[in-house]
Amino acid sequence: TIVKDEIWAFQNSSPTFSPDGKYVLFTAMRNFEQDIFVYNLADKKTLNLTNTGVSEASPAWSPDGKYIYFSSNRIKPAYPTGMENASLYRMALENYDEPYRISKFDEMFKESDKETVKKDSTTTKNDKNSKDKKAKPAEKEEKKDDKKVLVSIDVQGLSDRITQVSPQGGTQYNPLLFAKGDKTYVFYQSNHEGKWATYRITFEPFANSKTEKVLDGALQGLQEVDGKYFAIVNGNIQKYNIDQNRLDNVGLSYKFNRDLDKEFKQMFYETWANIEENYYDEKFHGIDWEGMKKKYGNYLSGINNRMDLRILLNDMLGELNSSHMGFSTFGTDERKQYNFITNELGVTYDANDPYKVAHIVAKGPASKKDVNLKVGDVLVAVNGNKIDKTRDRDSYFTWPSLANEVQLTVNRGGKEEVINIRPQSNAAFKDLLYDEWIRGNRNKVDQLSKNRIAYSHMKNMSGEQLQSFLIDMAEQENNKDAIILDLRYNTGGNVHDEVLRFLSQRPYLKWQYRGGKLSPQSNFAPAGKPIVLLINEQSLSDAEMTAAGFKELKLGKIIGTETYRWIIFTSGKGLVDGSFYRLPSWGCYTLDGKDLELTGVAPDIAIKNTVADRVADKDPQLERAVQEILKDLN
């Protein structure tokens, strides 16, 4: 062990030796962001080379030891969203100048200092001239040693010697460097041309750097062996011609016996070990994790297939009583023989007659202009098959796949009508019902507040829903006196910081052009108005993070019920056969140290919605939110 620091298990960058072997380059965490460090093996001291509030990741030495290359977004932290719009940079360890052309020119025409030795017929092998002649190779070797790489670091002005080397735009990461002759090659992944690909930059004296694509997708494990280069592309070994920037397949064939008993044991213990090393709570929620290995390891001899292994591992992981966990596997024994899908028409049915259309859902298949399906129609036949009303309705619409078209026969006022329709999946239909519920909520808020309150609902904390929230605010916030943000039923994601940052904006100035109205700065200033946040027992994960931040920032009142207590940020790892297990890797805590996974977020005003309320189209939580805001406004 050479360094003990905040090195976050598998989340950190890989350490490397300097070209002269005197330093170890590594990253460690400072406030959740990676800084770049070097450890001097001689004096046993560690030096932080970056020491910023953002991440500098994947550092790599240049072969000549003059530079360290890394990936970073130098103005935005990597957490909580991950490193976005990162570029490649190089840090000059000394204040180097570029080579001078005139020096190279002089070197080309410099006379070689040759020593001529006259041969004498009487000279023996032991005479002085023979000794001098034999000493010459040693002198040459000494000169060669003088050209060895020696790493030197001048800490003064180090950050001023950082320059961007990758193209503008997109995200670049994982620099990998090689040298051949006078050329240095920097390989990296980037999406600056619209899709992910592998590129390289070529540096050579007296020439501009050159950027070119190597291939679409990833070039993995590129390495040099005896002057030849090899990499893996889409699981196949390729030989890489670095001069011509060309890949050629290397054909390999190897047969082996696969021992599933040993494979399952390896997967079991590897999963246990990675949880042991990376689980966010070092006390494992009070569980004896070492004891769990022994307890469940006793069953390994009885594992016969991946389904057994899946059950065993999920039972063991379940002992942690933790969210964001699970083991999934995709062996042939897990493959389904048949799949079914329910074809939906985009309608809801009468509670007393399950074949009678009660409502046509907006934006669904039945709402299309050319589809002549109406409220009150009663289904008589599907694709010519007469309906038996004693059977379950979905049995007439459940098939192996989604149909392109369905022909319905309906009874309309005693007369049969034939209707053609393109169905949708059950998941898409449920999403339309969800959207309809949101529109209904907005209408209720408009009616109850007489259009004074803006309403926005986020289904989850994804980038798409963040965009929807911001559009809602752009359309409504300036024109309303207050805001309701609804996070009920929100399934989480990772955009809490952007939502809270928007809601935290306050008015601080006004400006005006001649003849115009005074207008506030910032353009959006929701924190200067009453805000209510709605939560319930199905607000989970990042919705809980958002609710906790909302409460801490005192942005407004929270109404509803306690959140789900399902908030750990998670990662995951793959296993030898493509199986995957989740790793809850970092927890979320209030400023006074409470683990939200164990406590959740409690509302300021507790209001429950019941099933009876839903059936009666009532929403006491939403209604109370409007009441509280109107009280504040009045």
mmCIF file of C-alpha atoms in Angstrom, residues 127 167 187 334 479 504 615:
data_model
loop_
_atom_site.group_PDB
_atom_site.id
_atom_site.type_symbol
_atom_site.label_atom_id
_atom_site.label_comp_id
_atom_site.label_asym_id
_atom_site.label_seq_id
_atom_site.Cartn_x
_atom_site.Cartn_y
_atom_site.Cartn_z
ATOM 1 C CA ASP A 127 47.694 -2.271 -27.817
ATOM 2 C CA PRO A 167 -12.365 18.862 -31.047
ATOM 3 C CA PHE A 187 -6.651 7.610 -28.930
ATOM 4 C CA GLU A 334 -34.570 -18.125 -18.725
ATOM 5 C CA ASN A 479 -48.335 34.318 -16.280
ATOM 6 C CA SER A 504 -34.576 28.514 -6.367
ATOM 7 C CA VAL A 615 -63.370 6.755 -8.049
#
